[in-house]
Short mmCIF file of C-alpha atoms in Angstrom, two decimals:
data_model
loop_
_atom_site.label_atom_id
_atom_site.label_comp_id
_atom_site.label_asym_id
_atom_site.label_seq_id
_atom_site.Cartn_x
_atom_site.Cartn_y
_atom_site.Cartn_z
CA MET J 1 9.28 31.92 11.70
CA LYS J 2 9.23 33.44 8.23
CA PHE J 3 8.18 31.56 5.15
CA SER J 4 11.41 32.62 3.45
CA ARG J 5 13.30 30.36 5.88
CA ILE J 6 11.14 27.40 4.93
CA ILE J 7 11.75 28.16 1.25
CA ALA J 8 15.49 28.58 1.68
CA ASN J 9 16.03 25.14 3.19
CA THR J 10 14.82 21.89 1.73
CA GLY J 11 13.40 19.47 4.26
CA GLU J 12 15.42 17.14 6.44
CA TRP J 13 14.06 14.12 4.60
CA LEU J 14 15.90 15.10 1.43
CA SER J 15 19.35 15.42 2.94
CA GLY J 16 19.12 12.95 5.82
CA GLU J 17 20.23 9.36 6.10
CA GLY J 18 17.99 6.32 6.42
CA PRO J 19 17.86 2.58 5.76
CA ASN J 20 17.64 1.58 2.08
CA ARG J 21 18.21 5.20 1.17
CA GLN J 22 19.12 4.41 -2.44
CA ILE J 23 15.74 3.02 -3.41
CA VAL J 24 13.42 4.38 -0.72
CA VAL J 25 13.44 8.16 -1.06
CA SER J 26 11.19 8.84 1.92
CA SER J 27 8.77 7.32 4.44
CA ARG J 28 5.64 9.19 5.43
CA VAL J 29 2.82 8.55 7.90
CA ARG J 30 -0.31 10.67 7.95
CA LEU J 31 -3.08 10.62 10.58
CA ALA J 32 -6.59 11.99 10.04
CA ARG J 33 -8.38 13.32 13.13
CA ASN J 34 -11.55 15.31 13.75
CA LEU J 35 -13.19 17.19 16.57
CA ARG J 36 -16.27 15.55 18.04
CA ASN J 37 -19.64 16.77 16.76
CA LYS J 38 -18.13 19.63 14.74
CA PRO J 39 -19.07 19.64 11.03
CA PHE J 40 -16.26 18.27 8.86
CA PRO J 41 -14.49 20.98 6.79
CA GLY J 42 -16.30 20.07 3.56
CA TRP J 43 -19.70 20.52 5.21
CA ALA J 44 -18.93 23.29 7.72
CA LYS J 45 -19.88 26.91 7.16
CA LYS J 46 -17.14 29.50 7.08
CA ALA J 47 -17.70 30.62 10.69
CA GLU J 48 -17.58 27.00 11.88
CA ARG J 49 -14.38 26.36 9.96
CA LEU J 50 -12.78 29.44 11.48
CA GLU J 51 -13.79 28.38 14.97
CA VAL J 52 -12.29 24.91 14.55
CA MET J 53 -9.17 26.34 12.93
CA THR J 54 -8.53 28.74 15.80
CA ALA J 55 -8.91 26.00 18.41
CA VAL J 56 -6.78 23.46 16.54
CA LYS J 57 -4.08 25.95 15.59
CA GLU J 58 -3.68 27.02 19.17
CA ALA J 59 -3.38 23.43 20.42
CA VAL J 60 -0.90 22.52 17.68
CA SER J 61 1.26 25.60 18.24
CA ARG J 62 1.60 24.71 21.91
CA LEU J 63 3.16 21.32 21.15
CA PRO J 64 6.80 21.02 22.22
CA GLU J 65 7.55 19.65 18.72
CA MET J 66 6.29 22.90 17.23
CA GLU J 67 8.37 25.23 19.36
CA ASP J 68 10.11 26.77 16.37
CA SER J 69 7.46 26.40 13.74
CA PHE J 70 5.96 28.02 10.70
CA SER J 71 2.23 28.57 10.87
CA GLU J 72 0.07 30.34 8.33
CA ASN J 73 -3.51 30.65 7.15
CA LEU J 74 -3.95 29.38 3.62
CA GLU J 75 -5.42 32.63 2.30
CA ALA J 76 -2.24 34.44 3.37
CA LEU J 77 -0.06 32.29 1.12
CA SER J 78 0.40 33.10 -2.56
CA PRO J 79 -0.40 30.38 -5.12
CA LEU J 80 3.33 30.04 -5.73
CA GLU J 81 4.12 29.55 -2.03
CA LYS J 82 1.39 26.93 -1.74
CA GLN J 83 2.80 25.14 -4.78
CA VAL J 84 6.28 25.08 -3.18
CA LEU J 85 4.77 23.30 -0.17
CA VAL J 86 2.98 20.82 -2.45
CA GLU J 87 6.19 20.05 -4.34
CA ARG J 88 7.85 19.30 -1.00
CA HIS J 89 4.96 17.04 0.04
CA LEU J 90 4.27 19.24 3.07
CA ILE J 91 0.68 19.93 2.07
CA SER J 92 -1.61 18.10 -0.35
CA ARG J 93 -2.83 19.50 -3.66
CA GLU J 94 -6.34 19.52 -2.17
CA HIS J 95 -5.15 21.61 0.76
CA ALA J 96 -3.41 24.08 -1.55
CA ALA J 97 -6.79 24.77 -3.16
CA LYS J 98 -8.25 25.89 0.19
CA GLY J 99 -8.52 29.47 1.37
CA VAL J 100 -10.12 31.16 4.37
CA GLY J 101 -10.65 28.78 7.29
CA SER J 102 -7.73 26.47 6.54
CA ALA J 103 -4.17 26.63 7.84
CA VAL J 104 -0.86 24.81 7.92
CA VAL J 105 1.66 24.40 10.74
CA MET J 106 5.08 22.78 10.32
CA ASN J 107 8.31 22.47 12.28
CA THR J 108 11.62 23.94 11.08
CA PRO J 109 13.20 20.69 9.79
CA GLN J 110 9.93 20.19 7.85
CA SER J 111 9.66 16.67 9.23
CA LEU J 112 6.27 17.34 10.85
CA SER J 113 3.40 19.20 9.29
CA VAL J 114 -0.23 19.65 10.25
CA MET J 115 -2.89 20.61 7.75
CA ILE J 116 -5.89 22.17 9.45
CA ASN J 117 -9.27 21.85 7.73
CA GLU J 118 -8.20 19.84 4.72
CA GLU J 119 -10.74 17.03 4.21
CA ASP J 120 -10.58 16.41 7.97
CA HIS J 121 -10.08 18.91 10.77
CA LEU J 122 -6.56 17.61 11.26
CA ARG J 123 -4.28 15.87 8.84
CA MET J 124 -0.87 15.52 10.46
CA GLN J 125 2.13 13.91 8.89
CA ALA J 126 5.71 12.98 9.65
CA ILE J 127 8.21 12.41 6.88
CA CYS J 128 11.75 11.01 7.02
CA CYS J 129 14.33 9.80 4.62
CA GLY J 130 14.77 6.12 3.68
CA LEU J 131 12.65 3.20 4.82
CA GLN J 132 11.74 3.80 8.46
CA LEU J 133 7.97 3.72 8.73
CA GLU J 134 7.97 2.58 12.40
CA ASN J 135 10.08 5.57 13.45
CA VAL J 136 8.01 7.97 11.42
CA HIS J 137 4.84 6.54 12.93
CA LYS J 138 6.27 6.98 16.43
CA MET J 139 6.98 10.64 15.68
CA ILE J 140 3.45 11.43 14.57
CA ASP J 141 1.86 9.16 17.20
CA ARG J 142 3.51 11.24 19.93
CA VAL J 143 2.02 14.42 18.46
CA ASP J 144 -1.37 12.71 18.24
CA THR J 145 -1.25 11.61 21.88
CA GLU J 146 -0.31 15.11 23.02
CA LEU J 147 -3.16 16.68 21.06
CA ASP J 148 -5.58 14.09 22.37
CA GLY J 149 -5.38 15.61 25.83
CA GLN J 150 -6.16 19.10 24.53
CA LEU J 151 -8.82 18.57 21.87
CA GLU J 152 -11.99 16.53 22.01
CA ILE J 153 -11.25 14.03 19.26
CA ALA J 154 -14.06 12.10 17.53
CA PHE J 155 -13.59 8.43 18.42
CA ASP J 156 -15.98 5.49 18.45
CA ASP J 157 -15.40 2.24 20.34
CA THR J 158 -16.27 0.12 17.32
CA LEU J 159 -15.22 2.28 14.37
CA GLY J 160 -12.20 4.01 15.90
CA TYR J 161 -11.25 7.49 14.71
CA LEU J 162 -14.13 9.01 12.74
CA THR J 163 -13.19 10.73 9.47
CA ALA J 164 -15.01 12.71 6.79
CA CYS J 165 -14.56 9.90 4.29
CA PRO J 166 -15.46 6.36 5.41
CA SER J 167 -12.36 5.09 3.59
CA ASN J 168 -10.14 6.57 6.34
CA VAL J 169 -12.14 5.48 9.37
CA GLY J 170 -10.48 3.33 12.06
CA THR J 171 -6.82 4.18 12.49
CA GLY J 172 -7.16 7.21 10.18
CA MET J 173 -3.63 6.30 9.16
CA ARG J 174 -2.07 6.36 5.72
CA ALA J 175 1.53 5.13 5.68
CA SER J 176 3.48 5.47 2.47
CA ALA J 177 6.95 5.17 1.03
CA MET J 178 8.32 6.89 -2.07
CA LEU J 179 10.30 4.39 -4.12
CA HIS J 180 12.73 5.05 -6.95
CA LEU J 181 12.39 2.13 -9.35
CA PRO J 182 14.25 2.79 -12.62
CA GLY J 183 15.36 -0.85 -12.91
CA LEU J 184 11.80 -2.18 -12.85
CA VAL J 185 10.66 0.48 -15.34
CA MET J 186 13.56 -0.12 -17.78
CA SER J 187 13.00 -3.88 -17.69
CA ASP J 188 9.23 -3.50 -18.23
CA GLN J 189 8.35 -5.21 -14.97
CA ILE J 190 6.76 -2.26 -13.22
CA ASN J 191 3.18 -2.93 -14.33
CA LYS J 192 3.39 -6.49 -13.09
CA ILE J 193 4.59 -5.22 -9.72
CA ILE J 194 1.90 -2.52 -9.53
CA ASN J 195 -0.82 -5.06 -10.33
CA SER J 196 0.28 -7.55 -7.72
CA VAL J 197 0.69 -4.86 -5.06
CA ASN J 198 -2.81 -3.59 -5.84
CA LYS J 199 -4.19 -7.10 -5.47
CA ILE J 200 -3.07 -7.35 -1.85
CA GLY J 201 -4.86 -4.17 -0.84
CA LEU J 202 -2.04 -1.67 -1.14
CA ALA J 203 -2.06 1.32 -3.47
CA VAL J 204 0.67 2.40 -5.89
CA ARG J 205 0.51 6.00 -7.03
CA GLY J 206 2.52 8.63 -8.86
CA LEU J 207 4.70 11.39 -7.49
CA HIS J 208 2.00 13.49 -5.87
CA GLY J 209 -0.43 10.84 -4.71
CA GLU J 210 -3.88 9.98 -5.93
CA GLY J 211 -4.49 10.46 -9.62
CA THR J 212 -1.04 11.72 -10.49
CA GLU J 213 1.30 10.50 -13.17
CA ALA J 214 4.45 8.58 -12.34
CA MET J 215 7.43 10.74 -13.23
CA GLY J 216 11.11 10.24 -12.64
CA ASN J 217 10.44 6.53 -12.00
CA LEU J 218 9.09 7.50 -8.57
CA PHE J 219 6.23 5.51 -7.10
CA GLN J 220 4.35 5.89 -3.85
CA VAL J 221 3.21 2.71 -2.11
CA SER J 222 0.63 3.05 0.66
CA ASN J 223 -2.01 1.17 2.62
CA GLN J 224 -5.51 1.26 1.19
CA THR J 225 -7.50 0.12 4.22
CA THR J 226 -7.59 1.66 7.69
CA LEU J 227 -10.13 -0.41 9.63
CA GLY J 228 -9.74 -3.88 11.12
CA GLU J 229 -5.98 -3.88 11.65
CA THR J 230 -3.74 -2.16 14.19
CA GLU J 231 -1.31 0.55 13.10
CA GLY J 232 1.55 -1.90 13.68
CA GLU J 233 -0.04 -4.59 11.52
CA ILE J 234 -0.62 -2.15 8.65
CA ILE J 235 2.97 -0.90 8.77
CA GLY J 236 4.32 -4.43 9.07
CA ARG J 237 2.40 -5.52 5.99
CA LEU J 238 3.58 -2.48 4.06
CA ASN J 239 7.19 -3.04 5.15
CA ARG J 240 7.23 -6.63 3.98
CA VAL J 241 5.90 -5.64 0.55
CA ILE J 242 8.38 -2.77 0.22
CA GLU J 243 11.29 -5.06 1.15
CA GLN J 244 10.20 -7.35 -1.67
CA ILE J 245 9.93 -4.51 -4.16
CA ILE J 246 13.47 -3.43 -3.16
CA ASP J 247 14.68 -6.97 -3.85
CA HIS J 248 12.99 -6.98 -7.25
CA GLU J 249 14.48 -3.60 -8.11
CA GLN J 250 17.98 -4.79 -7.12
CA ASN J 251 17.54 -7.91 -9.24
CA ALA J 252 16.27 -5.90 -12.17
CA ARG J 253 19.33 -3.65 -11.96
CA ALA J 254 21.67 -6.64 -11.77
CA LEU J 255 19.99 -8.26 -14.77
CA LEU J 256 20.18 -5.06 -16.80
CA ALA J 257 23.89 -4.74 -16.03
CA GLN J 258 24.49 -8.35 -17.05
CA ARG J 259 22.26 -8.84 -20.06
CA LYS J 260 21.56 -5.38 -21.37
CA ALA J 261 24.78 -3.66 -20.41
CA ILE J 262 24.96 -1.56 -23.57
CA THR J 263 21.38 -0.30 -23.21
CA LEU J 264 22.08 0.63 -19.60
CA HIS J 265 25.37 2.42 -20.42
CA ASP J 266 23.68 4.17 -23.31
CA GLN J 267 20.80 5.42 -21.15
CA ILE J 268 23.15 6.79 -18.49
CA GLY J 269 25.39 8.42 -21.09
CA ARG J 270 22.46 9.98 -22.94
CA ALA J 271 20.88 11.28 -19.74
CA TYR J 272 24.16 12.93 -18.80
CA GLY J 273 24.63 14.32 -22.30
CA LEU J 274 21.13 15.74 -22.58
CA LEU J 275 21.07 17.29 -19.12
CA SER J 276 24.57 18.79 -19.56
CA HIS J 277 23.75 20.40 -22.90
CA ALA J 278 20.05 21.21 -22.92
CA TYR J 279 18.93 24.85 -23.07
CA SER J 280 15.24 24.12 -22.61
CA ILE J 281 13.77 21.19 -20.77
CA SER J 282 10.31 20.33 -19.39
CA SER J 283 9.80 19.25 -15.82
CA LYS J 284 8.80 15.74 -16.87
CA GLU J 285 11.80 15.18 -19.14
CA ALA J 286 14.13 16.57 -16.48
CA LEU J 287 12.77 14.23 -13.81
CA ASN J 288 12.99 11.18 -16.06
CA LEU J 289 16.62 11.94 -16.98
CA LEU J 290 17.61 12.87 -13.42
CA SER J 291 16.25 9.50 -12.38
CA ILE J 292 18.79 7.83 -14.67
CA ILE J 293 21.61 9.96 -13.23
CA LYS J 294 20.47 8.92 -9.74
CA LEU J 295 20.61 5.31 -10.88
CA GLY J 296 24.13 6.01 -12.19
CA ILE J 297 25.16 7.22 -8.74
CA ASP J 298 23.70 4.05 -7.15
CA LEU J 299 25.76 2.00 -9.62
CA ALA J 300 28.96 3.99 -8.85
CA VAL J 301 29.19 5.32 -12.42
CA PHE J 302 29.17 8.79 -10.84
CA PRO J 303 30.90 9.54 -7.50
CA ASP J 304 28.62 9.22 -4.48
CA ALA J 305 29.53 12.78 -3.40
CA HIS J 306 27.07 14.06 -6.00
CA ARG J 307 24.09 12.24 -4.53
CA PHE J 308 22.69 15.15 -2.58
CA PRO J 309 23.00 17.80 -5.33
CA VAL J 310 21.23 15.46 -7.76
CA ASP J 311 18.49 14.57 -5.24
CA GLU J 312 18.04 18.26 -4.65
CA LEU J 313 17.51 18.84 -8.36
CA PHE J 314 14.45 16.56 -8.22
CA ILE J 315 12.80 19.22 -6.06
CA GLU J 316 14.54 22.35 -7.34
CA THR J 317 13.48 21.79 -10.95
CA GLN J 318 9.77 21.61 -10.08
CA PRO J 319 7.81 24.60 -11.50
CA ALA J 320 7.16 26.52 -8.26
CA HIS J 321 10.66 25.94 -6.87
CA LEU J 322 12.19 27.32 -10.07
CA GLN J 323 10.19 30.51 -9.75
CA LYS J 324 10.63 31.10 -6.06
CA GLY J 325 13.67 33.33 -6.72
CA ALA J 326 11.69 35.57 -9.03
CA GLN J 327 8.58 35.70 -6.93
CA LEU J 328 6.91 38.78 -8.33
CA GLN J 329 6.50 38.20 -12.03
CA LYS J 330 4.84 35.00 -13.15
CA MET J 331 6.96 33.09 -15.64
CA THR J 332 5.75 31.46 -18.82
CA SER J 333 6.43 27.76 -19.25
CA GLU J 334 9.04 28.54 -21.94
CA GLU J 335 10.88 30.76 -19.48
CA ARG J 336 10.71 28.04 -16.85
CA ASP J 337 12.00 25.38 -19.24
CA SER J 338 14.98 27.55 -20.08
CA LEU J 339 15.68 28.42 -16.43
CA ARG J 340 15.42 24.74 -15.53
CA ALA J 341 17.95 23.79 -18.19
CA ASP J 342 20.34 26.53 -16.95
CA LEU J 343 20.07 25.27 -13.37
CA ILE J 344 20.68 21.64 -14.34
CA ARG J 345 23.61 22.51 -16.64
CA SER J 346 25.34 24.48 -13.93
CA LYS J 347 24.86 21.72 -11.35
CA LEU J 348 25.91 18.94 -13.73
CA ALA J 349 29.08 20.86 -14.60
CA GLN J 350 30.33 19.71 -11.18
CA VAL J 351 29.57 16.04 -11.93
CA PRO J 352 32.33 14.23 -13.88
CA GLN J 353 31.49 12.30 -17.05
CA PRO J 354 30.08 8.80 -16.46
CA ASP J 355 32.81 6.22 -15.89
CA ILE J 356 31.19 2.98 -17.03
CA SER J 357 34.22 0.91 -16.01
CA ARG J 358 33.34 1.59 -12.37
CA LEU J 359 29.81 0.18 -12.69
CA THR J 360 29.08 -2.08 -9.73
CA ILE J 361 25.89 -3.69 -8.54
CA SER J 362 25.54 -3.23 -4.82
CA THR J 363 24.04 -6.06 -2.85
CA HIS J 364 20.80 -5.55 -1.02
CA GLU J 365 21.28 -3.76 2.27
CA PRO J 366 20.18 -6.16 5.01
CA PRO J 367 16.79 -5.23 6.46
CA GLU J 368 16.80 -3.84 9.96
CA THR J 369 15.96 -6.37 12.62
CA THR J 370 13.20 -5.04 14.78
CA MET I 1 -28.83 -19.36 10.13
CA GLN I 2 -30.37 -15.89 10.04
CA CYS I 3 -31.27 -13.91 6.97
CA ASP I 4 -28.60 -11.28 6.20
CA VAL I 5 -31.15 -8.70 5.16
CA CYS I 6 -33.97 -8.77 7.69
CA GLN I 7 -31.80 -10.35 10.41
CA SER I 8 -34.84 -12.05 11.90
CA LYS I 9 -36.17 -14.91 9.79
CA GLU I 10 -34.41 -18.20 9.11
CA ALA I 11 -32.38 -18.13 5.87
CA THR I 12 -33.42 -20.67 3.27
CA VAL I 13 -31.78 -19.25 0.14
CA PHE I 14 -27.98 -19.38 0.02
CA LEU I 15 -26.16 -17.47 -2.68
CA THR I 16 -22.52 -17.51 -3.68
CA GLN I 17 -21.08 -15.26 -6.34
CA ILE I 18 -17.54 -14.66 -7.49
CA VAL I 19 -16.74 -11.09 -8.47
CA ASP I 20 -13.19 -10.02 -9.37
CA GLY I 21 -11.88 -13.26 -7.92
CA LYS I 22 -13.51 -12.51 -4.55
CA MET I 23 -16.12 -14.89 -3.21
CA GLN I 24 -19.20 -13.28 -1.71
CA LYS I 25 -21.90 -15.14 0.18
CA VAL I 26 -25.34 -14.04 1.14
CA ASN I 27 -27.97 -15.92 3.11
CA LEU I 28 -31.58 -14.87 2.68
CA CYS I 29 -34.98 -15.87 3.99
CA GLU I 30 -37.70 -16.64 1.50
CA GLY I 31 -39.46 -13.29 1.83
CA CYS I 32 -36.30 -11.24 1.34
CA SER I 33 -35.09 -13.36 -1.56
CA LYS I 34 -38.32 -12.66 -3.44
CA GLU I 35 -38.19 -9.00 -2.62
CA LYS I 36 -34.62 -8.74 -3.95
CA GLY I 37 -35.53 -10.54 -7.13
CA VAL I 38 -33.12 -13.38 -6.46
CA ASN I 39 -35.24 -15.66 -8.67
CA ASP I 40 -33.95 -13.68 -11.60
CA PRO I 41 -30.20 -14.18 -11.29
CA THR I 42 -29.34 -12.11 -14.36
CA GLY I 43 -30.62 -8.90 -12.87
CA PHE I 44 -29.09 -9.44 -9.51
CA ALA I 45 -25.65 -8.58 -8.19
CA LEU I 46 -24.53 -9.63 -4.76
CA ALA I 47 -22.23 -6.66 -4.50
CA ASP I 48 -25.19 -4.32 -4.82
CA LEU I 49 -27.00 -6.15 -2.11
CA LEU I 50 -23.97 -6.15 0.19
CA LEU I 51 -23.41 -2.49 -0.46
CA GLY I 52 -26.99 -1.78 0.38
CA LEU I 53 -27.55 -0.40 -3.11
CA GLY I 54 -29.95 -3.16 -4.08
CA ASP I 55 -32.47 -1.75 -1.73
CA SER I 56 -31.49 1.85 -2.30
CA GLN I 57 -35.08 2.86 -2.76
CA GLN I 58 -35.92 1.63 0.65
CA ILE I 59 -32.95 3.39 2.21
CA GLU I 60 -33.88 6.63 0.51
CA LYS I 61 -37.39 6.40 1.86
CA THR I 62 -36.19 6.16 5.44
CA ALA I 63 -33.37 8.58 4.73
CA ALA I 64 -35.64 11.36 3.58
CA SER I 65 -36.67 11.81 7.18
CA ASN I 66 -33.16 10.92 8.34
CA LYS I 67 -31.18 14.02 9.08
CA CYS I 68 -28.20 14.32 11.38
CA PRO I 69 -29.45 16.36 14.37
CA VAL I 70 -25.94 17.74 14.97
CA CYS I 71 -25.02 19.04 11.52
CA GLY I 72 -28.13 18.71 9.33
CA PHE I 73 -26.50 16.32 6.86
CA THR I 74 -28.75 13.91 4.89
CA GLN I 75 -28.28 10.58 3.12
CA ALA I 76 -28.72 12.43 -0.18
CA ASP I 77 -25.75 14.67 0.67
CA PHE I 78 -23.70 11.57 1.34
CA LYS I 79 -24.62 10.10 -2.03
CA LYS I 80 -23.56 13.32 -3.71
CA THR I 81 -20.23 13.90 -1.97
CA GLY I 82 -19.13 10.50 -0.63
CA ARG I 83 -18.17 12.32 2.58
CA LEU I 84 -20.07 12.65 5.84
CA GLY I 85 -21.16 15.81 7.64
CA CYS I 86 -19.75 15.28 11.12
CA SER I 87 -18.70 12.52 13.52
CA ASN I 88 -22.28 12.06 14.69
CA CYS I 89 -23.37 11.12 11.14
CA TYR I 90 -21.72 7.74 11.66
CA SER I 91 -24.41 6.76 14.17
CA VAL I 92 -27.28 8.45 12.28
CA PHE I 93 -26.47 6.71 8.98
CA ALA I 94 -24.96 3.56 10.51
CA GLU I 95 -27.34 1.32 8.56
CA GLY I 96 -26.04 2.53 5.22
CA ILE I 97 -22.40 2.95 6.21
CA LEU I 98 -21.64 -0.31 8.00
CA PRO I 99 -22.19 -2.61 4.98
CA MET I 100 -20.06 -0.23 2.92
CA LEU I 101 -17.19 -0.43 5.39
CA LYS I 102 -17.29 -4.21 5.16
CA ASN I 103 -16.39 -3.99 1.48
CA MET I 104 -13.91 -1.20 1.87
CA HIS I 105 -11.75 -2.43 4.73
CA LYS I 106 -10.11 -5.51 6.22
CA GLY I 107 -12.61 -5.64 9.07
CA THR I 108 -15.46 -3.71 10.61
CA ARG I 109 -14.02 -3.27 14.08
CA HIS I 110 -11.23 -0.89 15.04
CA THR I 111 -8.36 -2.73 16.71
CA GLY I 112 -5.75 0.02 16.72
CA LYS I 113 -4.93 2.95 18.96
CA VAL I 114 -7.47 4.05 21.56
CA PRO I 115 -7.10 7.60 22.90
CA ALA I 116 -6.25 7.70 26.61
CA VAL I 117 -9.47 9.52 27.56
CA HIS I 118 -11.53 6.79 25.92
CA ALA I 119 -9.48 3.94 27.35
CA GLU I 120 -10.19 5.28 30.85
CA GLN I 121 -13.90 5.63 30.20
CA ARG I 122 -14.08 2.18 28.70
CA GLU I 123 -12.31 0.71 31.73
CA ARG I 124 -14.71 2.44 34.13
CA SER I 125 -17.82 1.35 32.28
CA GLU I 126 -16.56 -2.22 32.15
CA LYS I 127 -15.87 -2.09 35.88
CA MET I 128 -19.40 -0.80 36.47
CA LYS I 129 -20.86 -3.56 34.38
CA SER I 130 -19.07 -6.30 36.28
CA LEU I 131 -19.98 -4.76 39.65
CA GLN I 132 -23.61 -4.55 38.62
CA GLU I 133 -23.57 -8.19 37.56
CA SER I 134 -22.05 -9.24 40.91
CA LEU I 135 -24.67 -7.18 42.71
CA ASP I 136 -27.52 -8.85 40.82
CA LYS I 137 -26.06 -12.23 41.61
CA ALA I 138 -25.59 -11.37 45.31
CA ILE I 139 -29.21 -10.26 45.57
CA ALA I 140 -30.42 -13.38 43.80
CA ASP I 141 -28.35 -15.49 46.21
CA GLU I 142 -29.72 -13.47 49.12
CA GLU I 143 -26.22 -12.48 50.22
CA PHE I 144 -27.29 -9.08 51.42
CA GLU I 145 -24.12 -8.12 53.26
CA LEU I 146 -22.11 -8.60 50.07
CA ALA I 147 -24.81 -6.78 48.11
CA ALA I 148 -24.61 -3.74 50.39
CA ASP I 149 -20.84 -3.67 49.96
CA LEU I 150 -21.17 -3.88 46.17
CA ARG I 151 -23.78 -1.14 46.12
CA ASP I 152 -21.38 1.17 48.00
CA ARG I 153 -18.63 0.44 45.51
CA ILE I 154 -20.92 1.20 42.57
CA ARG I 155 -21.82 4.53 44.16
CA GLN I 156 -18.14 5.28 44.55
CA VAL I 157 -17.42 4.63 40.85
CA GLU I 158 -20.48 6.68 39.89
CA ALA I 159 -19.18 9.57 41.94
CA GLU I 160 -15.82 9.28 40.14
CA LEU I 161 -17.55 9.32 36.77
CA ALA I 162 -19.52 12.42 37.70
CA LYS I 163 -16.34 14.31 38.52
#
């Protein structure tokens, strides 16, 4: 499959349906695996990396899940193409920095992707929309089991799956959910939530994982520890915490609507006004304002039909996505800011003005009984 | 109670320290407590001891000769990068890694998924172990007919393993 087809379609997780879709943007589970007694990518020589890559790529390509897949060596991708994959969360920023000896394989719906020779020989992930970590884990677990028969995976009876960094040893699993929390940010409660989540051994991070800034009121919550608990226990713990954060976010929104109605209306109105009339806008400002529009859709101030186009803008306004049409010449940031504003204006022209009289606070969707 | 450091002598010095709201306990024998400078509480952090950093000099001494035979990685490389060289490094540097894992994770024993290949091997080796124990007991009890039968079964499992 051609890379142009990957570029042309955003992933399934953006357009799909899932539980708690309004607040939980996506659920992701990543597994780290290595081949036994082969030097980890960070320590391996080029020839060793190539050998591992060839073996792993062949095994991955043979998976039934990867029947119609995109597979490419990292050195064959342009910096812009790599950045598109990073913005879609299909590869990590660390992986994008790799060259010869690393590769990526993903399926057409972009729900499964395998990074070869990132920090570990294999980093495979599944991503879906909404809060459904168990399902997402099942998807990637099946791939893992299939690969297990074909590759000699490093596993120790006591320590479990052996990884390049001791912080991933055991299950090698990192489960995470991307949460949209404008209510908690606007009511200044977000730091309290982040602190208490950190205290119970879970990590809260920005849009693109470790060390990144929170933009667009998007936060990634994930497990910090991988040894001493089963995969099910880790996901269960994470789920319970996320359910609570969802409750807090719903409450924060309800309180804002009741006690700070004018501030809330004002923010939504201003976001709409700015985005509809700006001729130059940075990526950060765009995300922060789009987040308020998204909140407006959740609160029925804008018709629900515009949910997907707005969600899509979160991705389409990122630097590499903006430039993917004009792939040859590299754009300056001023050019990007202007192109971004054009794109947003044209999309928002379809969205009617905010109708504050329709503002309703939806009740918390009941959690799935499992 | 045994000393946490030398794991052989009886512990006589019991230390409790609270760091970041977490309680840490260490039990030491007299010799180790002196060696670690426990008598001088100001210059002593339990976390360092638990992490194995308190006796880093000692680790480095043994580590200088410690090199992973599979990939050539050393303890010094680990200190520099925070990553290991290959899966075999976990057994070569176990002494330094295990205490670290204790601080990093919820436990020190993997309780999650076991790959099918391993599960089978584990089952076989456990079966072997129990057969061997029964055999020893049968011989001790002078039940030679049973012993002969057990010996045949062990050979059978061994043949399966060799396949």
